[in-house]
Amino acid sequence: MKQIAKIIDKNTIEVYEKSQFNINAILQSGQVFRYSCGDNCVVFAGKNRAEIRQDAEKMTITCNDADYFWRYFDLDTDYEKIKENLSHFGFIKKILLDKSIGGIRILKGEFVEIVVSFIISANNNIKRIQKIIDRLCKLCGDIAVFPDLECLGKLSEKDFFDIGCGYRSPYLVSAVKQLKNLNYDALDKLSNEQLKKELLKIMGVGEKVCACIMLFGFHRLNAIPQDVWIKRALEQVGAKDASALLNHKYAGVAQQYIFYYTQHLKKKL
DNA sequence: GGCCAGGCGCGGA
DNA sequence: TCCGCGCATGGC
C-alpha cells in the first residue's frame, strides 16, 4: 500500500494522497458538527483541535496530538480498496466520478460526543444541530471543548431545553446517566450485533442514531444510518441494489458518499 | 407562513 | 411485534 500520510512530529501530520483525503468533503458529509472552514479548515474532537491546510502537493494537519488525529482521520485505512470494492455498484461508481467524493473518510469520533450529538440530531437540521452543540460546549465553559460526563451530568432538563434541545432534553438527561455506566473499551470488543443491542438501550438512541454511533464512534463500516435522505436515494436505485448495499461490509462508507452527493452537492443518483 | 429536518418513545392494536 | 402519533425548534 502506498503511504498516504506521515507523522512529522507530535503536532504535525502530512497527507499526500489527495484522492483519499478531501477535508471539505469529510467535514461536510454530516459525520461531525464542530468544524469551520475558511482558508484552512479547523475541526474539534473531544478536547482536541486540528487545523488542516491544503497546498498544491500535500495537506498539512497541525494539531495538539498527531497520534490522536492519525487515528481520528483513519490514516491506516486505504480507501482506494474500499472505493474499488463499492464500485461494483453502478450508482456508486457514478458518484465517484465526482473526485471530491472519493476523498471522504470515516472519522473516529469521541464516544460521548458522538452519542450526545446524534441524539440531538434526531428530526433536526444540521445548521441547528451545530448551534445547539456550540451552546452546549459554551454552557460547560469552553466553546472548543466538548463537555465531559462530569459537566454533562450536572445539566438539568431545563438546561438542555434552554439551549434548544427541545423534546430531546429528557432523553439527554437519561442518556448521560447511562453513559456513566458504559465503558468504551468494553463496548468496542463486542460484535456488531451485541454492540447494537447495548447502544439501543440508551434513551434517545433508535435504529438510525445507533447506526451513526456504530459508524462514527466505533468505526463499524458496515453500519448504515438510514435517514430520510438515504431512504429517498435508495428508492431510486431499485430494491435489489438497495438490499445488496444495505448488507455490504462497507455500507456505511457508501452511505456517506450518497449523503454528501445528494444532500451537499444537490445531485441526483 | 408552512413544511421539513441525519427520529424516537410510547400507547394501542 | 407493528403501526401511528406527538413532539420543540428554527432553517428555508
PDB file of C-alpha atoms (C1' of nucleotides) in Angstrom:
ATOM      1  CA  MET A   1       0.000   0.000   0.000  1.00  0.00           C
ATOM      2  CA  LYS A   2       1.110   3.473  -0.876  1.00  0.00           C
ATOM      3  CA  GLN A   3       1.922   5.614   2.133  1.00  0.00           C
ATOM      4  CA  ILE A   4      -0.852   8.168   2.208  1.00  0.00           C
ATOM      5  CA  ALA A   5       0.390  10.158   5.192  1.00  0.00           C
ATOM      6  CA  LYS A   6       3.243  10.598   7.625  1.00  0.00           C
ATOM      7  CA  ILE A   7       3.653  11.885  11.162  1.00  0.00           C
ATOM      8  CA  ILE A   8       6.251  14.635  11.010  1.00  0.00           C
ATOM      9  CA  ASP A   9       6.334  15.481  14.711  1.00  0.00           C
ATOM     10  CA  LYS A  10       3.965  15.387  17.691  1.00  0.00           C
ATOM     11  CA  ASN A  11       1.940  18.293  16.310  1.00  0.00           C
ATOM     12  CA  THR A  12       2.138  17.678  12.583  1.00  0.00           C
ATOM     13  CA  ILE A  13       0.864  15.167  10.046  1.00  0.00           C
ATOM     14  CA  GLU A  14       1.350  15.427   6.301  1.00  0.00           C
ATOM     15  CA  VAL A  15      -1.134  13.769   3.934  1.00  0.00           C
ATOM     16  CA  TYR A  16      -0.006  13.081   0.391  1.00  0.00           C
ATOM     17  CA  GLU A  17      -2.942  11.390  -1.336  1.00  0.00           C
ATOM     18  CA  LYS A  18      -5.483  13.999  -2.320  1.00  0.00           C
ATOM     19  CA  SER A  19      -7.663  11.311  -3.902  1.00  0.00           C
ATOM     20  CA  GLN A  20      -8.165   9.800  -0.429  1.00  0.00           C
ATOM     21  CA  PHE A  21      -8.384  12.899   1.695  1.00  0.00           C
ATOM     22  CA  ASN A  22     -10.678  15.796   0.908  1.00  0.00           C
ATOM     23  CA  ILE A  23     -11.131  17.760   4.099  1.00  0.00           C
ATOM     24  CA  ASN A  24     -14.101  19.765   2.857  1.00  0.00           C
ATOM     25  CA  ALA A  25     -15.977  16.652   1.785  1.00  0.00           C
ATOM     26  CA  ILE A  26     -15.079  14.847   5.012  1.00  0.00           C
ATOM     27  CA  LEU A  27     -16.367  17.656   7.204  1.00  0.00           C
ATOM     28  CA  GLN A  28     -19.461  18.339   5.124  1.00  0.00           C
ATOM     29  CA  SER A  29     -20.605  14.729   4.946  1.00  0.00           C
ATOM     30  CA  GLY A  30     -22.597  15.017   8.169  1.00  0.00           C
ATOM     31  CA  GLN A  31     -20.393  12.978  10.485  1.00  0.00           C
ATOM     32  CA  VAL A  32     -19.010  15.877  12.523  1.00  0.00           C
ATOM     33  CA  PHE A  33     -20.662  19.054  13.769  1.00  0.00           C
ATOM     34  CA  ARG A  34     -17.808  21.070  15.273  1.00  0.00           C
ATOM     35  CA  TYR A  35     -15.729  22.483  12.453  1.00  0.00           C
ATOM     36  CA  SER A  36     -15.268  25.589  10.385  1.00  0.00           C
ATOM     37  CA  CYS A  37     -13.669  26.207   7.008  1.00  0.00           C
ATOM     38  CA  GLY A  38     -12.183  29.441   5.765  1.00  0.00           C
ATOM     39  CA  ASP A  39      -8.795  29.480   4.026  1.00  0.00           C
ATOM     40  CA  ASN A  40      -7.997  26.472   6.225  1.00  0.00           C
ATOM     41  CA  CYS A  41     -10.366  24.088   7.988  1.00  0.00           C
ATOM     42  CA  VAL A  42     -10.434  23.610  11.746  1.00  0.00           C
ATOM     43  CA  VAL A  43     -12.034  20.561  13.353  1.00  0.00           C
ATOM     44  CA  PHE A  44     -12.632  19.746  17.014  1.00  0.00           C
ATOM     45  CA  ALA A  45     -12.974  16.280  18.566  1.00  0.00           C
ATOM     46  CA  GLY A  46     -13.487  15.980  22.299  1.00  0.00           C
ATOM     47  CA  LYS A  47     -10.885  18.349  23.726  1.00  0.00           C
ATOM     48  CA  ASN A  48      -8.660  18.126  20.671  1.00  0.00           C
ATOM     49  CA  ARG A  49      -8.185  20.534  17.803  1.00  0.00           C
ATOM     50  CA  ALA A  50      -6.691  20.240  14.341  1.00  0.00           C
ATOM     51  CA  GLU A  51      -6.161  22.722  11.546  1.00  0.00           C
ATOM     52  CA  ILE A  52      -5.857  21.395   8.006  1.00  0.00           C
ATOM     53  CA  ARG A  53      -4.020  23.380   5.352  1.00  0.00           C
ATOM     54  CA  GLN A  54      -4.273  22.366   1.730  1.00  0.00           C
ATOM     55  CA  ASP A  55      -1.320  23.097  -0.534  1.00  0.00           C
ATOM     56  CA  ALA A  56      -0.849  22.094  -4.131  1.00  0.00           C
ATOM     57  CA  GLU A  57       1.109  18.911  -3.420  1.00  0.00           C
ATOM     58  CA  LYS A  58       0.015  17.933   0.103  1.00  0.00           C
ATOM     59  CA  MET A  59      -2.222  18.601   3.101  1.00  0.00           C
ATOM     60  CA  THR A  60      -0.732  19.565   6.451  1.00  0.00           C
ATOM     61  CA  ILE A  61      -2.552  18.801   9.699  1.00  0.00           C
ATOM     62  CA  THR A  62      -1.396  20.947  12.606  1.00  0.00           C
ATOM     63  CA  CYS A  63      -2.819  19.732  15.894  1.00  0.00           C
ATOM     64  CA  ASN A  64      -2.322  19.190  19.613  1.00  0.00           C
ATOM     65  CA  ASP A  65      -1.734  15.443  19.225  1.00  0.00           C
ATOM     66  CA  ALA A  66      -0.609  13.835  15.981  1.00  0.00           C
ATOM     67  CA  ASP A  67      -1.170  10.258  17.180  1.00  0.00           C
ATOM     68  CA  TYR A  68      -4.726  11.146  18.131  1.00  0.00           C
ATOM     69  CA  PHE A  69      -5.545  12.670  14.774  1.00  0.00           C
ATOM     70  CA  TRP A  70      -3.816   9.888  12.864  1.00  0.00           C
ATOM     71  CA  ARG A  71      -6.414   7.591  14.372  1.00  0.00           C
ATOM     72  CA  TYR A  72      -9.213  10.186  14.110  1.00  0.00           C
ATOM     73  CA  PHE A  73      -8.679  10.566  10.357  1.00  0.00           C
ATOM     74  CA  ASP A  74      -8.346   6.792   9.973  1.00  0.00           C
ATOM     75  CA  LEU A  75      -4.998   7.142   8.219  1.00  0.00           C
ATOM     76  CA  ASP A  76      -4.170   3.443   8.453  1.00  0.00           C
ATOM     77  CA  THR A  77      -7.007   2.611   6.096  1.00  0.00           C
ATOM     78  CA  ASP A  78      -6.596   2.528   2.323  1.00  0.00           C
ATOM     79  CA  TYR A  79      -9.808   3.970   0.913  1.00  0.00           C
ATOM     80  CA  GLU A  80      -8.811   3.129  -2.666  1.00  0.00           C
ATOM     81  CA  LYS A  81      -9.571  -0.506  -1.882  1.00  0.00           C
ATOM     82  CA  ILE A  82     -12.924   0.393  -0.366  1.00  0.00           C
ATOM     83  CA  LYS A  83     -13.833   2.538  -3.360  1.00  0.00           C
ATOM     84  CA  GLU A  84     -12.836  -0.222  -5.744  1.00  0.00           C
ATOM     85  CA  ASN A  85     -14.989  -2.685  -3.838  1.00  0.00           C
ATOM     86  CA  LEU A  86     -18.014  -0.380  -3.741  1.00  0.00           C
ATOM     87  CA  SER A  87     -17.638   0.435  -7.438  1.00  0.00           C
ATOM     88  CA  HIS A  88     -19.314  -2.867  -8.193  1.00  0.00           C
ATOM     89  CA  PHE A  89     -22.472  -0.854  -7.645  1.00  0.00           C
ATOM     90  CA  GLY A  90     -23.054   1.166 -10.800  1.00  0.00           C
ATOM     91  CA  PHE A  91     -24.544   4.109  -8.946  1.00  0.00           C
ATOM     92  CA  ILE A  92     -21.578   4.305  -6.550  1.00  0.00           C
ATOM     93  CA  LYS A  93     -19.177   4.178  -9.483  1.00  0.00           C
ATOM     94  CA  LYS A  94     -21.069   7.083 -11.000  1.00  0.00           C
ATOM     95  CA  ILE A  95     -20.941   9.067  -7.755  1.00  0.00           C
ATOM     96  CA  LEU A  96     -17.189   8.513  -7.507  1.00  0.00           C
ATOM     97  CA  LEU A  97     -16.687  10.234 -10.858  1.00  0.00           C
ATOM     98  CA  ASP A  98     -17.016  13.353  -8.736  1.00  0.00           C
ATOM     99  CA  LYS A  99     -13.497  13.295  -7.332  1.00  0.00           C
ATOM    100  CA  SER A 100     -14.320  15.096  -4.100  1.00  0.00           C
ATOM    101  CA  ILE A 101     -16.488  12.142  -3.003  1.00  0.00           C
ATOM    102  CA  GLY A 102     -13.536   9.754  -3.099  1.00  0.00           C
ATOM    103  CA  GLY A 103     -11.797  11.938  -0.529  1.00  0.00           C
ATOM    104  CA  ILE A 104     -14.393  11.202   2.126  1.00  0.00           C
ATOM    105  CA  ARG A 105     -13.136   9.186   5.087  1.00  0.00           C
ATOM    106  CA  ILE A 106     -14.979   7.809   8.107  1.00  0.00           C
ATOM    107  CA  LEU A 107     -13.787   9.634  11.200  1.00  0.00           C
ATOM    108  CA  LYS A 108     -13.211   8.068  14.591  1.00  0.00           C
ATOM    109  CA  GLY A 109     -15.116  10.394  16.896  1.00  0.00           C
ATOM    110  CA  GLU A 110     -15.244  10.623  20.678  1.00  0.00           C
ATOM    111  CA  PHE A 111     -17.815   8.222  22.102  1.00  0.00           C
ATOM    112  CA  VAL A 112     -19.659  10.617  24.431  1.00  0.00           C
ATOM    113  CA  GLU A 113     -19.595  13.420  21.887  1.00  0.00           C
ATOM    114  CA  ILE A 114     -20.974  11.172  19.156  1.00  0.00           C
ATOM    115  CA  VAL A 115     -23.768   9.785  21.320  1.00  0.00           C
ATOM    116  CA  VAL A 116     -24.906  13.180  22.601  1.00  0.00           C
ATOM    117  CA  SER A 117     -24.546  14.879  19.213  1.00  0.00           C
ATOM    118  CA  PHE A 118     -26.579  12.295  17.355  1.00  0.00           C
ATOM    119  CA  ILE A 119     -29.327  12.201  19.965  1.00  0.00           C
ATOM    120  CA  ILE A 120     -29.594  15.948  19.341  1.00  0.00           C
ATOM    121  CA  SER A 121     -29.589  15.303  15.590  1.00  0.00           C
ATOM    122  CA  ALA A 122     -32.904  13.432  15.661  1.00  0.00           C
ATOM    123  CA  ASN A 123     -35.556  15.106  13.499  1.00  0.00           C
ATOM    124  CA  ASN A 124     -33.349  18.188  13.331  1.00  0.00           C
ATOM    125  CA  ASN A 125     -31.337  20.009  10.671  1.00  0.00           C
ATOM    126  CA  ILE A 126     -27.568  20.260  10.539  1.00  0.00           C
ATOM    127  CA  LYS A 127     -27.257  24.032  10.948  1.00  0.00           C
ATOM    128  CA  ARG A 128     -29.442  23.939  14.006  1.00  0.00           C
ATOM    129  CA  ILE A 129     -27.628  20.898  15.428  1.00  0.00           C
ATOM    130  CA  GLN A 130     -24.338  22.772  15.153  1.00  0.00           C
ATOM    131  CA  LYS A 131     -25.709  25.773  17.013  1.00  0.00           C
ATOM    132  CA  ILE A 132     -27.122  23.646  19.816  1.00  0.00           C
ATOM    133  CA  ILE A 133     -23.815  21.806  20.229  1.00  0.00           C
ATOM    134  CA  ASP A 134     -21.891  25.092  20.287  1.00  0.00           C
ATOM    135  CA  ARG A 135     -24.191  26.349  23.038  1.00  0.00           C
ATOM    136  CA  LEU A 136     -23.741  23.087  24.913  1.00  0.00           C
ATOM    137  CA  CYS A 137     -19.947  23.472  24.820  1.00  0.00           C
ATOM    138  CA  LYS A 138     -20.227  27.076  25.953  1.00  0.00           C
ATOM    139  CA  LEU A 139     -22.529  26.030  28.790  1.00  0.00           C
ATOM    140  CA  CYS A 140     -19.756  23.808  30.142  1.00  0.00           C
ATOM    141  CA  GLY A 141     -17.176  26.517  29.793  1.00  0.00           C
ATOM    142  CA  ASP A 142     -15.231  26.164  26.571  1.00  0.00           C
ATOM    143  CA  ILE A 143     -16.562  26.523  23.031  1.00  0.00           C
ATOM    144  CA  ALA A 144     -13.579  24.497  21.745  1.00  0.00           C
ATOM    145  CA  VAL A 145     -14.065  21.516  24.076  1.00  0.00           C
ATOM    146  CA  PHE A 146     -16.923  19.040  24.082  1.00  0.00           C
ATOM    147  CA  PRO A 147     -18.257  18.684  27.655  1.00  0.00           C
ATOM    148  CA  ASP A 148     -17.132  15.657  29.636  1.00  0.00           C
ATOM    149  CA  LEU A 149     -19.535  13.428  31.532  1.00  0.00           C
ATOM    150  CA  GLU A 150     -18.897  15.304  34.739  1.00  0.00           C
ATOM    151  CA  CYS A 151     -20.237  18.559  33.349  1.00  0.00           C
ATOM    152  CA  LEU A 152     -22.964  16.876  31.306  1.00  0.00           C
ATOM    153  CA  GLY A 153     -24.101  15.105  34.459  1.00  0.00           C
ATOM    154  CA  LYS A 154     -24.729  18.408  36.179  1.00  0.00           C
ATOM    155  CA  LEU A 155     -27.058  19.678  33.473  1.00  0.00           C
ATOM    156  CA  SER A 156     -30.797  19.594  34.095  1.00  0.00           C
ATOM    157  CA  GLU A 157     -33.614  19.022  31.669  1.00  0.00           C
ATOM    158  CA  LYS A 158     -34.178  22.773  31.722  1.00  0.00           C
ATOM    159  CA  ASP A 159     -30.534  23.430  30.832  1.00  0.00           C
ATOM    160  CA  PHE A 160     -30.937  21.301  27.713  1.00  0.00           C
ATOM    161  CA  PHE A 161     -34.265  22.964  26.899  1.00  0.00           C
ATOM    162  CA  ASP A 162     -32.756  26.409  27.236  1.00  0.00           C
ATOM    163  CA  ILE A 163     -30.084  25.747  24.612  1.00  0.00           C
ATOM    164  CA  GLY A 164     -32.711  24.464  22.156  1.00  0.00           C
ATOM    165  CA  CYS A 165     -32.676  20.690  22.593  1.00  0.00           C
ATOM    166  CA  GLY A 166     -36.478  20.680  22.725  1.00  0.00           C
ATOM    167  CA  TYR A 167     -38.223  17.397  23.372  1.00  0.00           C
ATOM    168  CA  ARG A 168     -34.879  15.581  23.317  1.00  0.00           C
ATOM    169  CA  SER A 169     -33.941  17.193  26.636  1.00  0.00           C
ATOM    170  CA  PRO A 170     -35.246  14.428  28.924  1.00  0.00           C
ATOM    171  CA  TYR A 171     -33.614  11.826  26.655  1.00  0.00           C
ATOM    172  CA  LEU A 172     -30.294  13.606  27.065  1.00  0.00           C
ATOM    173  CA  VAL A 173     -30.502  13.669  30.855  1.00  0.00           C
ATOM    174  CA  SER A 174     -31.199   9.921  30.888  1.00  0.00           C
ATOM    175  CA  ALA A 175     -28.575   9.142  28.260  1.00  0.00           C
ATOM    176  CA  VAL A 176     -25.859  10.957  30.193  1.00  0.00           C
ATOM    177  CA  LYS A 177     -26.645   8.881  33.298  1.00  0.00           C
ATOM    178  CA  GLN A 178     -26.425   5.708  31.223  1.00  0.00           C
ATOM    179  CA  LEU A 179     -23.160   6.779  29.617  1.00  0.00           C
ATOM    180  CA  LYS A 180     -21.535   6.980  33.042  1.00  0.00           C
ATOM    181  CA  ASN A 181     -22.043   3.237  33.389  1.00  0.00           C
ATOM    182  CA  LEU A 182     -20.704   2.339  29.956  1.00  0.00           C
ATOM    183  CA  ASN A 183     -17.093   1.562  29.180  1.00  0.00           C
ATOM    184  CA  TYR A 184     -15.956   2.364  25.668  1.00  0.00           C
ATOM    185  CA  ASP A 185     -13.194  -0.241  25.500  1.00  0.00           C
ATOM    186  CA  ALA A 186     -15.548  -2.963  26.659  1.00  0.00           C
ATOM    187  CA  LEU A 187     -18.168  -1.957  24.079  1.00  0.00           C
ATOM    188  CA  ASP A 188     -15.505  -1.810  21.401  1.00  0.00           C
ATOM    189  CA  LYS A 189     -14.781  -5.503  21.879  1.00  0.00           C
ATOM    190  CA  LEU A 190     -18.399  -6.526  21.221  1.00  0.00           C
ATOM    191  CA  SER A 191     -19.688  -7.967  17.971  1.00  0.00           C
ATOM    192  CA  ASN A 192     -21.803  -5.730  15.784  1.00  0.00           C
ATOM    193  CA  GLU A 193     -24.989  -7.373  16.996  1.00  0.00           C
ATOM    194  CA  GLN A 194     -24.056  -7.164  20.669  1.00  0.00           C
ATOM    195  CA  LEU A 195     -22.883  -3.577  20.363  1.00  0.00           C
ATOM    196  CA  LYS A 196     -26.107  -2.570  18.634  1.00  0.00           C
ATOM    197  CA  LYS A 197     -28.138  -4.215  21.359  1.00  0.00           C
ATOM    198  CA  GLU A 198     -26.268  -2.314  24.082  1.00  0.00           C
ATOM    199  CA  LEU A 199     -26.432   1.057  22.325  1.00  0.00           C
ATOM    200  CA  LEU A 200     -30.172   0.747  21.703  1.00  0.00           C
ATOM    201  CA  LYS A 201     -30.657   0.677  25.474  1.00  0.00           C
ATOM    202  CA  ILE A 202     -29.584   4.319  25.648  1.00  0.00           C
ATOM    203  CA  MET A 203     -32.543   6.711  25.859  1.00  0.00           C
ATOM    204  CA  GLY A 204     -32.891   8.678  22.639  1.00  0.00           C
ATOM    205  CA  VAL A 205     -30.953   6.126  20.605  1.00  0.00           C
ATOM    206  CA  GLY A 206     -33.042   4.298  17.994  1.00  0.00           C
ATOM    207  CA  GLU A 207     -32.026   2.410  14.864  1.00  0.00           C
ATOM    208  CA  LYS A 208     -30.693   5.388  12.939  1.00  0.00           C
ATOM    209  CA  VAL A 209     -28.796   7.107  15.743  1.00  0.00           C
ATOM    210  CA  CYS A 210     -27.421   3.709  16.760  1.00  0.00           C
ATOM    211  CA  ALA A 211     -26.005   3.208  13.273  1.00  0.00           C
ATOM    212  CA  CYS A 212     -24.380   6.653  13.432  1.00  0.00           C
ATOM    213  CA  ILE A 213     -22.719   5.809  16.741  1.00  0.00           C
ATOM    214  CA  MET A 214     -21.502   2.476  15.406  1.00  0.00           C
ATOM    215  CA  LEU A 215     -20.135   4.045  12.234  1.00  0.00           C
ATOM    216  CA  PHE A 216     -18.646   7.290  13.556  1.00  0.00           C
ATOM    217  CA  GLY A 217     -17.800   6.170  17.095  1.00  0.00           C
ATOM    218  CA  PHE A 218     -16.807   2.524  16.679  1.00  0.00           C
ATOM    219  CA  HIS A 219     -15.743   2.504  13.039  1.00  0.00           C
ATOM    220  CA  ARG A 220     -18.120  -0.332  12.144  1.00  0.00           C
ATOM    221  CA  LEU A 221     -18.027   0.362   8.432  1.00  0.00           C
ATOM    222  CA  ASN A 222     -20.989  -1.858   7.640  1.00  0.00           C
ATOM    223  CA  ALA A 223     -23.348   0.172   9.853  1.00  0.00           C
ATOM    224  CA  ILE A 224     -25.574   2.254   7.611  1.00  0.00           C
ATOM    225  CA  PRO A 225     -27.600   5.112   9.104  1.00  0.00           C
ATOM    226  CA  GLN A 226     -30.839   5.373   7.161  1.00  0.00           C
ATOM    227  CA  ASP A 227     -32.193   8.881   7.411  1.00  0.00           C
ATOM    228  CA  VAL A 228     -34.817  10.408   5.140  1.00  0.00           C
ATOM    229  CA  TRP A 229     -32.161  11.347   2.558  1.00  0.00           C
ATOM    230  CA  ILE A 230     -30.717   7.868   2.213  1.00  0.00           C
ATOM    231  CA  LYS A 231     -34.135   6.245   2.082  1.00  0.00           C
ATOM    232  CA  ARG A 232     -35.139   8.550  -0.746  1.00  0.00           C
ATOM    233  CA  ALA A 233     -31.895   7.883  -2.593  1.00  0.00           C
ATOM    234  CA  LEU A 234     -32.171   4.115  -2.249  1.00  0.00           C
ATOM    235  CA  GLU A 235     -35.683   4.181  -3.651  1.00  0.00           C
ATOM    236  CA  GLN A 236     -34.148   5.434  -6.887  1.00  0.00           C
ATOM    237  CA  VAL A 237     -31.711   2.553  -7.349  1.00  0.00           C
ATOM    238  CA  GLY A 238     -34.199  -0.295  -7.076  1.00  0.00           C
ATOM    239  CA  ALA A 239     -34.899  -2.896  -4.402  1.00  0.00           C
ATOM    240  CA  LYS A 240     -32.230  -5.395  -5.429  1.00  0.00           C
ATOM    241  CA  ASP A 241     -29.291  -2.993  -5.386  1.00  0.00           C
ATOM    242  CA  ALA A 242     -30.603  -1.270  -2.278  1.00  0.00           C
ATOM    243  CA  SER A 243     -30.803  -4.553  -0.415  1.00  0.00           C
ATOM    244  CA  ALA A 244     -27.327  -5.598  -1.530  1.00  0.00           C
ATOM    245  CA  LEU A 245     -25.892  -2.280  -0.421  1.00  0.00           C
ATOM    246  CA  LEU A 246     -27.598  -2.385   2.971  1.00  0.00           C
ATOM    247  CA  ASN A 247     -25.841  -5.693   3.681  1.00  0.00           C
ATOM    248  CA  HIS A 248     -22.455  -4.704   2.272  1.00  0.00           C
ATOM    249  CA  LYS A 249     -19.400  -4.680   4.532  1.00  0.00           C
ATOM    250  CA  TYR A 250     -18.723  -1.064   3.547  1.00  0.00           C
ATOM    251  CA  ALA A 251     -22.363   0.060   3.558  1.00  0.00           C
ATOM    252  CA  GLY A 252     -21.570   2.888   5.950  1.00  0.00           C
ATOM    253  CA  VAL A 253     -18.908   4.307   3.663  1.00  0.00           C
ATOM    254  CA  ALA A 254     -21.276   4.157   0.697  1.00  0.00           C
ATOM    255  CA  GLN A 255     -23.887   5.866   2.779  1.00  0.00           C
ATOM    256  CA  GLN A 256     -21.522   8.783   3.421  1.00  0.00           C
ATOM    257  CA  TYR A 257     -20.848   9.093  -0.308  1.00  0.00           C
ATOM    258  CA  ILE A 258     -24.576   9.135  -1.067  1.00  0.00           C
ATOM    259  CA  PHE A 259     -25.351  11.580   1.730  1.00  0.00           C
ATOM    260  CA  TYR A 260     -22.741  14.063   0.559  1.00  0.00           C
ATOM    261  CA  TYR A 261     -23.616  13.628  -3.114  1.00  0.00           C
ATOM    262  CA  THR A 262     -27.364  14.009  -2.811  1.00  0.00           C
ATOM    263  CA  GLN A 263     -27.603  16.478   0.039  1.00  0.00           C
ATOM    264  CA  HIS A 264     -24.493  18.613  -0.100  1.00  0.00           C
ATOM    265  CA  LEU A 265     -23.772  18.592  -3.815  1.00  0.00           C
ATOM    266  CA  LYS A 266     -27.539  18.555  -4.529  1.00  0.00           C
ATOM    267  CA  LYS A 267     -27.105  15.917  -7.222  1.00  0.00           C
ATOM    268  CA  LYS A 268     -29.422  13.045  -8.064  1.00  0.00           C
ATOM    269  CA  LEU A 269     -28.321   9.423  -8.036  1.00  0.00           C
TER     270      LEU A 269
ATOM    271  C1'  DG B   1     -46.267  31.007   6.634  1.00  0.00           C
ATOM    272  C1'  DG B   2     -45.997  26.229   6.214  1.00  0.00           C
ATOM    273  C1'  DC B   3     -43.066  22.365   5.542  1.00  0.00           C
ATOM    274  C1'  DC B   4     -39.219  19.999   6.975  1.00  0.00           C
ATOM    275  C1'  DA B   5     -35.104  18.227   9.437  1.00  0.00           C
ATOM    276  C1'  DG B   6     -29.138  12.680   9.807  1.00  0.00           C
ATOM    277  C1'  DG B   7     -36.076  10.092  14.600  1.00  0.00           C
ATOM    278  C1'  DC B   8     -37.541   8.446  18.848  1.00  0.00           C
ATOM    279  C1'  DG B   9     -40.595   6.840  22.683  1.00  0.00           C
ATOM    280  C1'  DC B  10     -44.896   5.482  23.716  1.00  0.00           C
ATOM    281  C1'  DG B  11     -49.547   3.631  23.699  1.00  0.00           C
ATOM    282  C1'  DG B  12     -52.841   0.902  21.399  1.00  0.00           C
ATOM    283  C1'  DA B  13     -53.915  -2.790  18.274  1.00  0.00           C
TER     284       DA B  13
ATOM    285  C1'  DT C   1     -44.406  -7.066  17.037  1.00  0.00           C
ATOM    286  C1'  DC C   2     -46.024  -3.349  14.457  1.00  0.00           C
ATOM    287  C1'  DC C   3     -48.185   0.792  13.449  1.00  0.00           C
ATOM    288  C1'  DG C   4     -49.395   5.902  14.185  1.00  0.00           C
ATOM    289  C1'  DC C   5     -48.906   9.770  16.775  1.00  0.00           C
ATOM    290  C1'  DG C   6     -46.867  13.693  19.302  1.00  0.00           C
ATOM    291  C1'  DC C   7     -43.014  16.219  19.959  1.00  0.00           C
ATOM    292  C1'  DA C   8     -39.605  21.557  20.311  1.00  0.00           C
ATOM    293  C1'  DT C   9     -37.469  24.497  17.443  1.00  0.00           C
ATOM    294  C1'  DG C  10     -35.803  27.229  13.771  1.00  0.00           C
ATOM    295  C1'  DG C  11     -33.948  26.931   8.694  1.00  0.00           C
ATOM    296  C1'  DC C  12     -35.613  27.741   4.368  1.00  0.00           C
TER     297       DC C  12
END
